[in-house]
Short mmCIF file of C-alpha atoms in Angstrom, two decimals:
data_model
loop_
_atom_site.label_atom_id
_atom_site.label_comp_id
_atom_site.label_asym_id
_atom_site.label_seq_id
_atom_site.Cartn_x
_atom_site.Cartn_y
_atom_site.Cartn_z
CA MET A 1 -4.95 -9.78 5.07
CA ALA A 2 -6.63 -6.54 5.64
CA THR A 3 -9.27 -6.46 8.17
CA GLY A 4 -12.32 -4.65 8.67
CA GLY A 5 -11.99 -0.79 9.08
CA ASP A 6 -13.66 -0.72 12.71
CA ASP A 7 -11.42 -3.45 13.92
CA PHE A 8 -8.33 -2.19 12.12
CA SER A 9 -5.32 -0.78 13.94
CA LEU A 10 -1.93 0.21 12.85
CA LYS A 11 -0.42 -1.92 15.67
CA ALA A 12 -2.12 -5.01 13.93
CA ILE A 13 0.07 -4.86 10.72
CA LEU A 14 3.11 -2.87 12.27
CA ARG A 15 5.38 -6.18 12.11
CA PRO A 16 4.69 -6.84 8.49
CA LEU A 17 4.68 -3.17 7.58
CA MET A 18 8.40 -2.96 9.31
CA ALA A 19 9.38 -5.99 7.04
CA ILE A 20 8.27 -4.15 3.84
CA ILE A 21 9.89 -0.80 4.79
CA VAL A 22 13.27 -2.15 5.80
CA GLY A 23 13.49 -3.86 2.59
CA MET A 24 12.37 -0.95 0.47
CA ILE A 25 14.54 1.47 2.35
CA MET A 26 17.58 -0.90 1.47
CA VAL A 27 16.85 -0.60 -1.98
CA ILE A 28 16.07 3.37 -2.03
CA LEU A 29 19.42 3.90 -0.17
CA ASP A 30 21.44 2.11 -2.52
CA SER A 31 20.13 4.15 -5.51
CA THR A 32 21.42 7.36 -3.55
CA VAL A 33 24.59 6.27 -2.15
CA VAL A 34 26.48 5.20 -5.16
CA ASN A 35 26.41 8.71 -6.93
CA ASN A 36 28.25 10.09 -4.04
CA ALA A 37 31.05 7.52 -4.25
CA ILE A 38 31.80 7.58 -7.92
CA PRO A 39 34.90 9.81 -7.74
CA LYS A 40 36.23 7.35 -5.18
CA LEU A 41 35.68 4.15 -7.36
CA VAL A 42 37.24 6.05 -10.31
CA GLU A 43 40.10 6.56 -8.07
CA TYR A 44 40.38 3.08 -6.51
CA PHE A 45 39.91 1.25 -9.62
CA ASP A 46 42.37 3.40 -11.54
CA THR A 47 39.78 3.67 -14.44
CA ASP A 48 37.68 6.61 -16.10
CA LEU A 49 34.52 7.93 -15.42
CA LYS A 50 32.97 6.46 -18.82
CA THR A 51 33.70 2.96 -17.33
CA ILE A 52 32.57 3.51 -13.82
CA GLN A 53 29.22 5.08 -15.06
CA TRP A 54 28.21 1.83 -15.98
CA THR A 55 27.79 0.77 -12.30
CA VAL A 56 24.83 3.12 -12.27
CA THR A 57 23.75 2.47 -16.04
CA GLY A 58 23.69 -1.39 -15.55
CA TYR A 59 22.08 -1.19 -12.32
CA THR A 60 19.14 1.12 -13.69
CA LEU A 61 18.65 -1.01 -16.92
CA ALA A 62 18.61 -4.34 -14.64
CA LEU A 63 15.86 -2.40 -12.71
CA SER A 64 13.98 -1.81 -15.79
CA ALA A 65 14.17 -5.20 -17.05
CA VAL A 66 12.33 -6.72 -14.04
CA ILE A 67 9.97 -3.99 -12.90
CA PRO A 68 7.32 -5.18 -15.52
CA LEU A 69 7.61 -8.72 -14.27
CA ALA A 70 6.63 -7.99 -10.64
CA GLY A 71 2.90 -8.51 -11.24
CA TRP A 72 3.33 -11.65 -13.36
CA MET A 73 6.10 -13.19 -10.62
CA ALA A 74 3.76 -12.39 -7.64
CA ASP A 75 0.72 -13.90 -9.27
CA LYS A 76 2.86 -17.17 -10.24
CA PHE A 77 4.81 -17.76 -7.08
CA GLY A 78 3.09 -15.67 -4.47
CA SER A 79 3.94 -11.97 -3.24
CA LYS A 80 5.63 -12.99 -0.04
CA GLN A 81 7.98 -15.54 -1.63
CA ILE A 82 9.05 -13.30 -4.47
CA PHE A 83 9.73 -10.48 -1.87
CA MET A 84 11.88 -12.56 0.09
CA ILE A 85 13.80 -14.00 -3.01
CA THR A 86 14.31 -10.43 -4.44
CA ILE A 87 15.60 -9.20 -1.06
CA ALA A 88 17.97 -12.24 -0.92
CA LEU A 89 19.22 -11.73 -4.37
CA PHE A 90 19.73 -7.88 -3.66
CA THR A 91 21.67 -8.67 -0.51
CA ILE A 92 23.82 -11.13 -2.33
CA GLY A 93 24.64 -8.56 -4.93
CA SER A 94 25.46 -6.03 -2.56
CA VAL A 95 27.99 -8.24 -0.67
CA LEU A 96 29.57 -9.09 -4.17
CA CYS A 97 29.78 -5.51 -4.98
CA GLY A 98 31.62 -5.00 -1.68
CA ILE A 99 34.34 -7.47 -2.49
CA ALA A 100 34.55 -6.49 -6.31
CA GLN A 101 38.35 -6.51 -7.60
CA THR A 102 37.97 -4.96 -10.88
CA PRO A 103 35.29 -2.38 -12.39
CA GLU A 104 33.89 -5.06 -14.68
CA GLN A 105 33.13 -7.37 -11.75
CA LEU A 106 31.59 -4.42 -9.96
CA ILE A 107 29.37 -3.53 -13.06
CA ILE A 108 28.29 -7.17 -13.23
CA TYR A 109 27.49 -7.47 -9.48
CA ARG A 110 25.56 -4.08 -9.68
CA ILE A 111 23.24 -5.61 -12.36
CA ILE A 112 22.76 -8.77 -10.00
CA GLN A 113 21.71 -5.99 -7.33
CA GLY A 114 19.25 -4.43 -9.94
CA LEU A 115 17.63 -7.78 -10.76
CA GLY A 116 16.77 -8.09 -7.34
CA GLY A 117 15.92 -4.54 -6.34
CA GLY A 118 13.72 -3.76 -9.24
CA MET A 119 10.82 -5.90 -7.73
CA VAL A 120 11.15 -4.95 -4.21
CA GLY A 121 9.26 -1.70 -4.52
CA PRO A 122 6.48 -2.87 -6.71
CA ILE A 123 5.54 -5.98 -4.61
CA GLY A 124 6.21 -4.26 -1.27
CA MET A 125 3.62 -1.58 -2.28
CA ALA A 126 1.12 -4.17 -3.38
CA MET A 127 1.37 -6.02 0.03
CA VAL A 128 1.00 -2.77 1.85
CA PHE A 129 -2.44 -2.24 -0.15
CA LYS A 130 -3.50 -5.78 0.73
CA LEU A 131 -2.57 -5.37 4.50
CA ALA A 132 -4.76 -2.34 4.96
CA PRO A 133 -8.48 -1.97 4.36
CA PRO A 134 -9.46 0.47 1.66
CA GLU A 135 -10.53 3.22 3.83
CA ARG A 136 -7.18 3.22 5.69
CA ARG A 137 -4.74 2.86 2.94
CA GLY A 138 -4.05 6.66 2.80
CA SER A 139 -2.87 6.77 6.26
CA ILE A 140 -0.86 3.59 5.96
CA MET A 141 0.88 4.89 2.63
CA GLY A 142 1.62 8.07 4.63
CA VAL A 143 3.59 5.85 7.42
CA LEU A 144 5.33 4.23 4.65
CA GLY A 145 6.10 7.50 2.99
CA ILE A 146 7.86 9.03 5.89
CA PRO A 147 11.02 6.73 5.85
CA LEU A 148 10.77 6.49 2.15
CA LEU A 149 11.45 10.25 1.80
CA ILE A 150 14.05 10.43 4.51
CA ALA A 151 16.40 7.54 2.67
CA PRO A 152 16.98 9.86 -0.36
CA ALA A 153 17.88 12.63 1.86
CA PHE A 154 20.46 10.88 4.20
CA GLY A 155 21.62 8.37 1.53
CA PRO A 156 24.33 10.86 0.14
CA VAL A 157 25.52 11.69 3.79
CA LEU A 158 25.64 7.94 4.59
CA SER A 159 27.64 7.15 1.55
CA GLY A 160 30.08 9.96 2.48
CA TRP A 161 30.85 9.02 6.03
CA LEU A 162 31.38 5.33 4.98
CA VAL A 163 33.64 6.46 1.90
CA ASP A 164 35.62 8.75 4.11
CA SER A 165 35.72 7.29 7.44
CA VAL A 166 35.55 3.32 6.58
CA SER A 167 35.79 2.28 3.01
CA TRP A 168 33.82 2.37 -0.31
CA HIS A 169 33.32 -1.16 0.03
CA TRP A 170 31.00 -0.63 3.04
CA ILE A 171 28.28 1.31 0.92
CA PHE A 172 27.44 -2.18 -0.25
CA ILE A 173 28.46 -4.56 2.63
CA ILE A 174 26.01 -2.40 5.00
CA ASN A 175 23.17 -4.14 2.95
CA LEU A 176 24.20 -7.63 4.45
CA PRO A 177 22.78 -7.01 7.97
CA ILE A 178 19.97 -4.87 6.79
CA GLY A 179 19.05 -7.64 4.14
CA ILE A 180 19.18 -10.19 6.81
CA ILE A 181 16.78 -8.38 9.02
CA ALA A 182 14.50 -7.65 6.33
CA PHE A 183 14.43 -11.51 5.34
CA ILE A 184 13.74 -12.59 8.87
CA LEU A 185 11.06 -9.90 9.52
CA GLY A 186 9.51 -11.21 6.16
CA TYR A 187 9.66 -14.80 6.92
CA LYS A 188 8.13 -14.46 10.39
CA TYR A 189 5.62 -11.64 9.99
CA LEU A 190 4.60 -11.36 6.24
CA PRO A 191 1.25 -13.21 5.54
CA LYS A 192 1.24 -16.19 3.56
CA SER A 193 0.10 -15.19 -0.17
CA ASP A 194 -1.91 -17.17 -2.40
CA ARG A 195 -0.95 -17.91 -6.04
CA HIS A 196 -3.00 -16.98 -8.87
CA ALA A 197 -3.14 -18.12 -12.47
CA ALA A 198 -0.44 -15.84 -14.08
CA PRO A 199 -1.22 -14.35 -17.22
CA HIS A 200 0.68 -15.11 -20.47
CA LEU A 201 4.36 -13.91 -20.33
CA ASP A 202 5.68 -12.17 -23.16
CA VAL A 203 9.24 -13.98 -23.40
CA ILE A 204 10.19 -12.30 -26.80
CA GLY A 205 9.62 -8.90 -25.50
CA MET A 206 11.34 -9.85 -22.26
CA CYS A 207 14.38 -10.61 -24.41
CA LEU A 208 14.36 -7.88 -26.81
CA ALA A 209 13.93 -4.89 -24.23
CA PRO A 210 17.34 -5.25 -22.41
CA ILE A 211 19.19 -5.73 -25.76
CA ALA A 212 17.57 -2.72 -27.01
CA PHE A 213 17.87 -0.37 -23.99
CA SER A 214 21.37 -1.46 -23.00
CA MET A 215 22.95 -1.31 -26.58
CA LEU A 216 21.28 2.25 -27.09
CA ALA A 217 22.73 3.24 -23.80
CA TYR A 218 26.22 2.11 -24.70
CA GLY A 219 25.88 3.81 -28.12
CA VAL A 220 24.84 7.09 -26.48
CA SER A 221 27.87 6.75 -23.88
CA GLU A 222 30.34 6.07 -26.83
CA GLY A 223 28.56 9.13 -28.84
CA GLY A 224 29.97 11.32 -26.23
CA THR A 225 33.24 10.85 -27.45
CA SER A 226 32.72 10.51 -31.18
CA TRP A 227 29.26 9.80 -33.07
CA SER A 228 31.26 8.32 -35.98
CA LYS A 229 33.48 5.70 -34.52
CA ALA A 230 32.44 1.92 -34.83
CA SER A 231 31.53 1.34 -31.13
CA THR A 232 29.04 4.10 -31.16
CA ILE A 233 27.58 3.03 -34.70
CA THR A 234 27.27 -0.70 -33.49
CA GLY A 235 25.64 0.26 -30.24
CA LEU A 236 22.98 2.55 -31.91
CA THR A 237 22.35 0.23 -34.89
CA VAL A 238 21.96 -3.10 -32.94
CA GLY A 239 20.01 -1.04 -30.29
CA GLY A 240 17.84 0.67 -32.93
CA ILE A 241 16.98 -2.65 -34.62
CA ALA A 242 16.11 -4.39 -31.23
CA LEU A 243 13.99 -1.38 -30.32
CA ILE A 244 11.96 -1.50 -33.64
CA LEU A 245 11.62 -5.26 -33.34
CA PHE A 246 10.36 -4.87 -29.65
CA ILE A 247 7.72 -2.12 -30.63
CA PHE A 248 6.24 -4.38 -33.42
CA VAL A 249 6.33 -7.45 -31.07
CA GLU A 250 4.52 -5.31 -28.08
CA LEU A 251 1.89 -3.94 -30.62
CA ALA A 252 1.01 -7.37 -31.81
CA GLN A 253 0.91 -9.05 -28.43
CA LYS A 254 -2.61 -9.27 -26.53
CA GLN A 255 -0.59 -9.25 -23.03
CA PRO A 256 2.56 -7.34 -23.91
CA LEU A 257 5.23 -6.79 -21.42
CA LEU A 258 5.01 -3.00 -21.83
CA GLU A 259 1.51 -1.33 -23.13
CA LEU A 260 2.82 0.47 -26.06
CA LYS A 261 -0.99 1.11 -27.32
CA ALA A 262 -1.02 3.95 -24.62
CA PHE A 263 0.77 5.98 -26.92
CA LYS A 264 -2.24 6.35 -29.42
CA SER A 265 -3.43 8.69 -26.80
CA SER A 266 -1.84 12.19 -27.83
CA ASP A 267 -2.07 13.42 -24.29
CA PHE A 268 -0.43 10.45 -22.84
CA THR A 269 2.35 10.95 -25.22
CA ARG A 270 2.69 14.52 -24.67
CA SER A 271 2.80 14.26 -21.02
CA ILE A 272 5.27 11.16 -20.87
CA ILE A 273 7.80 12.79 -23.26
CA MET A 274 7.37 15.82 -20.84
CA THR A 275 8.40 13.46 -18.04
CA TRP A 276 11.36 12.09 -19.80
CA ILE A 277 12.43 15.68 -20.57
CA VAL A 278 12.55 16.44 -16.95
CA GLN A 279 14.27 13.17 -15.88
CA LEU A 280 17.10 13.50 -18.31
CA PRO A 281 18.68 16.49 -16.97
CA LEU A 282 17.79 15.89 -13.34
CA PHE A 283 19.06 12.48 -13.06
CA GLY A 284 22.25 13.34 -15.14
CA THR A 285 22.78 16.54 -13.13
CA MET A 286 22.58 14.78 -9.54
CA LEU A 287 25.45 12.51 -10.81
CA ILE A 288 27.45 15.44 -12.12
CA VAL A 289 27.38 17.64 -9.12
CA PRO A 290 28.98 15.36 -6.71
CA LEU A 291 31.82 14.85 -9.38
CA TYR A 292 32.38 18.67 -9.71
CA LEU A 293 32.23 19.13 -5.64
CA GLN A 294 34.75 16.41 -5.14
CA GLY A 295 37.04 16.60 -8.25
CA VAL A 296 37.10 20.47 -8.66
CA MET A 297 36.18 21.80 -5.24
CA HIS A 298 37.94 19.07 -3.35
CA TYR A 299 35.14 18.45 -0.75
CA THR A 300 35.15 15.23 0.85
CA ALA A 301 32.50 12.66 0.22
CA LEU A 302 30.86 13.39 3.55
CA GLU A 303 30.87 17.22 2.88
CA THR A 304 29.35 16.45 -0.38
CA GLY A 305 26.67 14.56 1.06
CA TRP A 306 25.59 17.17 3.45
CA ILE A 307 25.74 19.66 0.38
CA LEU A 308 23.59 17.53 -1.55
CA MET A 309 20.85 16.87 1.31
CA PRO A 310 18.89 20.14 0.41
CA TYR A 311 17.93 18.61 -2.80
CA ALA A 312 15.95 15.82 -1.23
CA LEU A 313 14.46 18.00 1.54
CA CYS A 314 13.50 20.91 -0.99
CA ALA A 315 11.87 18.11 -3.25
CA GLY A 316 10.03 16.46 -0.25
CA LEU A 317 8.96 19.95 0.49
CA GLY A 318 7.45 20.70 -2.98
CA MET A 319 5.89 17.46 -3.63
CA PRO A 320 2.82 17.78 -1.01
CA ILE A 321 2.15 21.44 -1.93
CA SER A 322 2.31 20.57 -5.75
CA GLY A 323 -0.25 17.56 -5.11
CA ARG A 324 -2.73 20.26 -3.36
CA LEU A 325 -2.28 22.73 -6.26
CA PHE A 326 -2.72 19.90 -8.83
CA ASP A 327 -6.29 19.23 -7.83
CA LYS A 328 -7.19 22.80 -8.34
CA ILE A 329 -5.19 24.05 -11.17
CA GLY A 330 -3.91 21.13 -13.23
CA ALA A 331 -0.60 20.17 -14.50
CA ARG A 332 0.20 22.73 -17.01
CA PRO A 333 1.04 25.77 -14.66
CA LEU A 334 2.88 23.52 -12.08
CA ALA A 335 4.82 21.95 -15.05
CA PHE A 336 5.74 25.35 -16.54
CA ALA A 337 6.57 27.04 -13.21
CA GLY A 338 8.74 23.88 -12.15
CA LEU A 339 10.56 23.49 -15.24
CA THR A 340 11.37 27.24 -15.56
CA VAL A 341 13.09 27.49 -12.21
CA ILE A 342 14.92 24.11 -13.08
CA THR A 343 16.21 25.78 -16.27
CA ILE A 344 17.13 29.04 -14.58
CA SER A 345 19.17 26.66 -12.13
CA LEU A 346 20.78 24.78 -14.71
CA PHE A 347 21.72 28.15 -16.65
CA ILE A 348 23.25 29.60 -13.50
CA LEU A 349 25.26 26.23 -13.06
CA SER A 350 26.63 26.31 -16.70
CA GLY A 351 28.38 29.78 -15.91
CA ILE A 352 30.36 27.95 -13.15
CA SER A 353 34.12 29.01 -12.73
CA VAL A 354 36.96 27.95 -10.36
CA ASP A 355 35.78 31.08 -8.23
CA THR A 356 31.98 30.21 -8.04
CA SER A 357 30.88 30.37 -4.66
CA LEU A 358 29.70 27.17 -2.82
CA TRP A 359 26.58 29.13 -1.58
CA VAL A 360 25.56 29.55 -5.12
CA ILE A 361 25.96 25.97 -5.91
CA ILE A 362 23.79 25.17 -2.84
CA LEU A 363 21.12 27.66 -3.93
CA CYS A 364 20.99 25.93 -7.44
CA ILE A 365 20.56 22.63 -5.66
CA CYS A 366 17.66 23.88 -3.54
CA ILE A 367 15.88 25.36 -6.57
CA LEU A 368 16.53 22.13 -8.55
CA GLY A 369 14.95 20.16 -5.66
CA LEU A 370 11.90 22.48 -5.42
CA GLY A 371 11.61 22.41 -9.30
CA MET A 372 11.54 18.62 -9.15
CA GLY A 373 8.96 18.51 -6.32
CA PHE A 374 6.66 20.80 -8.22
CA THR A 375 7.12 19.26 -11.48
CA MET A 376 7.39 15.32 -11.15
CA MET A 377 4.32 14.52 -9.15
CA PRO A 378 1.94 16.45 -11.30
CA LEU A 379 3.49 15.09 -14.60
CA ASN A 380 3.24 11.64 -13.25
CA THR A 381 -0.39 11.88 -12.18
CA HIS A 382 -1.08 13.65 -15.41
CA VAL A 383 0.36 10.60 -17.21
CA LEU A 384 -1.77 8.39 -15.47
CA ASN A 385 -4.92 10.39 -15.98
CA SER A 386 -4.20 10.87 -19.63
CA ALA A 387 -3.80 7.23 -20.34
CA PRO A 388 -6.78 5.15 -21.65
CA ARG A 389 -8.76 4.07 -18.87
CA ARG A 390 -8.76 0.42 -19.84
CA LEU A 391 -4.92 0.58 -19.94
CA VAL A 392 -4.15 2.21 -16.67
CA ASN A 393 -3.26 -0.94 -15.03
CA ARG A 394 -0.58 -1.74 -17.63
CA VAL A 395 0.74 1.88 -17.94
CA THR A 396 2.22 1.76 -14.59
CA PRO A 397 4.90 -0.67 -15.34
CA LEU A 398 5.46 1.23 -18.60
CA THR A 399 6.10 4.54 -16.84
CA THR A 400 8.22 3.14 -14.24
CA ALA A 401 10.49 1.02 -16.49
CA ALA A 402 10.89 3.83 -18.78
CA SER A 403 11.96 6.20 -15.93
CA GLN A 404 14.74 3.75 -15.29
CA VAL A 405 15.77 3.60 -19.03
CA VAL A 406 15.75 7.43 -19.21
CA LEU A 407 17.90 7.42 -16.05
CA SER A 408 20.45 5.07 -17.81
CA PHE A 409 20.61 7.29 -20.89
CA ALA A 410 20.97 10.23 -18.87
CA VAL A 411 24.09 9.04 -16.83
CA ALA A 412 25.56 7.47 -19.90
CA GLY A 413 24.90 10.53 -22.13
CA LEU A 414 25.96 13.25 -19.93
CA THR A 415 29.01 11.57 -18.65
CA GLY A 416 30.01 10.62 -22.06
CA TYR A 417 29.64 14.34 -23.08
CA LEU A 418 31.14 15.64 -19.88
CA THR A 419 34.35 13.68 -20.79
CA SER A 420 34.58 14.59 -24.49
CA GLN A 421 34.11 18.32 -23.51
CA ILE A 422 36.73 18.41 -20.90
CA THR A 423 39.11 16.65 -23.52
CA SER A 424 38.13 19.34 -26.11
CA HIS A 425 38.73 22.36 -23.92
CA ALA A 426 42.22 20.88 -22.74
CA GLU A 427 43.45 20.28 -26.34
CA SER A 428 42.11 23.78 -27.60
CA ALA A 429 43.78 25.47 -24.51
CA GLY A 430 47.35 24.01 -25.29
CA ALA A 431 49.75 22.48 -22.84
CA ASP A 432 50.76 25.63 -20.85
CA ALA A 433 47.07 26.49 -19.68
CA ASN A 434 45.84 25.54 -16.44
CA PRO A 435 44.11 21.99 -16.78
CA LEU A 436 41.51 22.77 -14.24
CA ASN A 437 40.07 25.47 -16.48
CA ALA A 438 39.46 23.14 -19.08
CA VAL A 439 37.77 20.69 -16.46
CA VAL A 440 35.41 23.54 -15.22
CA ALA A 441 34.64 24.42 -18.71
CA GLY A 442 33.55 21.05 -19.48
CA TYR A 443 31.22 20.79 -16.58
CA GLY A 444 29.64 24.22 -17.50
CA ASP A 445 28.96 22.89 -21.05
CA THR A 446 27.29 19.76 -19.57
CA PHE A 447 25.21 21.94 -17.29
CA PHE A 448 24.23 24.33 -20.29
CA LEU A 449 23.10 21.10 -22.40
CA SER A 450 21.18 20.06 -19.48
CA ALA A 451 19.38 23.48 -19.34
CA CYS A 452 18.60 23.56 -23.15
CA ILE A 453 16.94 20.19 -22.90
CA VAL A 454 14.78 21.32 -19.91
CA ALA A 455 14.11 24.87 -21.86
CA ALA A 456 12.67 22.73 -24.44
CA GLY A 457 10.39 21.17 -21.78
CA VAL A 458 9.14 24.58 -20.84
CA ALA A 459 7.88 25.15 -24.34
CA LEU A 460 6.33 21.80 -24.47
CA SER A 461 4.56 22.20 -21.15
CA LEU A 462 2.30 24.87 -22.81
CA LEU A 463 0.91 21.93 -24.83
CA LEU A 464 -0.29 20.02 -21.76
CA ARG A 465 -4.02 19.97 -21.50
CA LYS A 466 -6.85 18.41 -19.38
CA PRO A 467 -6.86 14.73 -20.83
CA LYS A 468 -10.05 13.70 -22.75
CA GLN A 469 -11.20 10.32 -22.07
CA LEU A 470 -12.70 8.60 -25.22
CA GLU A 471 -16.04 6.65 -24.73
CA GLU A 472 -14.47 3.41 -26.06
CA ASP A 473 -11.84 3.67 -23.47
CA GLY A 474 -14.36 2.25 -21.08
CA THR A 475 -13.31 1.49 -17.56
CA VAL A 476 -12.10 -2.10 -17.96
CA GLY A 477 -9.46 -2.74 -15.59
CA GLY A 478 -10.34 -0.16 -13.21
CA ASP A 479 -9.55 3.39 -12.84
CA ASN A 480 -6.53 2.86 -10.30
CA PRO A 481 -3.25 1.63 -11.10
CA ASP A 482 -2.23 -1.62 -9.81
CA PRO A 483 0.30 -1.30 -6.80
CA ALA A 484 1.97 -4.52 -7.93
CA MET A 485 3.01 -2.65 -11.18
CA MET A 486 4.31 0.62 -9.32
CA GLY A 487 7.83 1.44 -8.93
CA HIS A 488 9.57 2.82 -5.92
#
């Protein structure tokens, strides 16, 4: 528990803080290492990209399913207990992934990983808040933030080294010793947590949400090949019906799994749609770029990791600057500027050819990172500011889970589109043409589609305004998001 501000020192909570940091870094690293290994997984399992992308899509959908349950589980069973259980589940899932024999096994084991990893971040953040007194939380979160910013930067490099020098299996098996250390540290040093009366659990919503989002993601993935074939129509129909039922159930619940009533605020709706528009192409692009670097330019996985590092570094550079500017000028100019540079970068990438210099690609990656850094923090803050005050505590799981769903749609949709465009260009070029030209043209089309999506976001950013809080919103539930509900 937190001690008084006068008696408090970082040394007093260093050991439990280390337990939380090790657990969170393990999950964050895993979210970044797999993208760089996708080409190797396609080759090893002798399958196609559309199948292997489900190792990412299934993982993110599992994350989105359990993130809203973090607060309920922590209340019901205690934060320490759930944190350690989720670390154990994630570690077991990682080992299973490392020994997978078929792509189907790998997808299933990645889902197990996601079910464990989804709650590590929210519960870890909540425990950090409880460890430190209110007046020292900023500095403690700063300590926590340093390794959490470093992890995404070095994730692709670590992945590349393991894939090239050891084996792709080790991008998962390496979590075993890290998970054991996190579990031991948590068992020894995390304070015992009290159980509280848990709120009502929305079981129907909990069942409908995974069906809706997984089937829609499947339909979008299949639609990349053909929007009229049976599998596409089935996925979109089943997912659409489940989504409609989910919306009706959530609106009728007093304590819903996801607080959809927040969408009654037009400011909230505009800002969260803007956030999704940014996330769709960015998430998809950061999967497509490693595929291009390894499949077309023939860089190794390690070289690809170093090439991708500037993205995370530039994003980390942009975030604190945009945070300071947000307080002075608000979200609209930052979103407009950030989305504009992202659009320019993607349009440059859409003109990619077999002769395009690596330095052009690195420059585009840097611009993408800066644009993300300048856009995401202001938009995320604007989303919370524009939610009705009485719903803020329940909006954080909605936005965090929705981000994972959007990521799954981005990966499924853009990989499906990439595959179909490569096939289309190859068929139109004929048997005598250089097949590499068709592949490059397919990547160019995918970057162009991403650029068009972000360009629509540039126009929509002009509609952002300072949120108007209605009197009836009140302040019930507090002005600050519950850290137990926040994602990583």
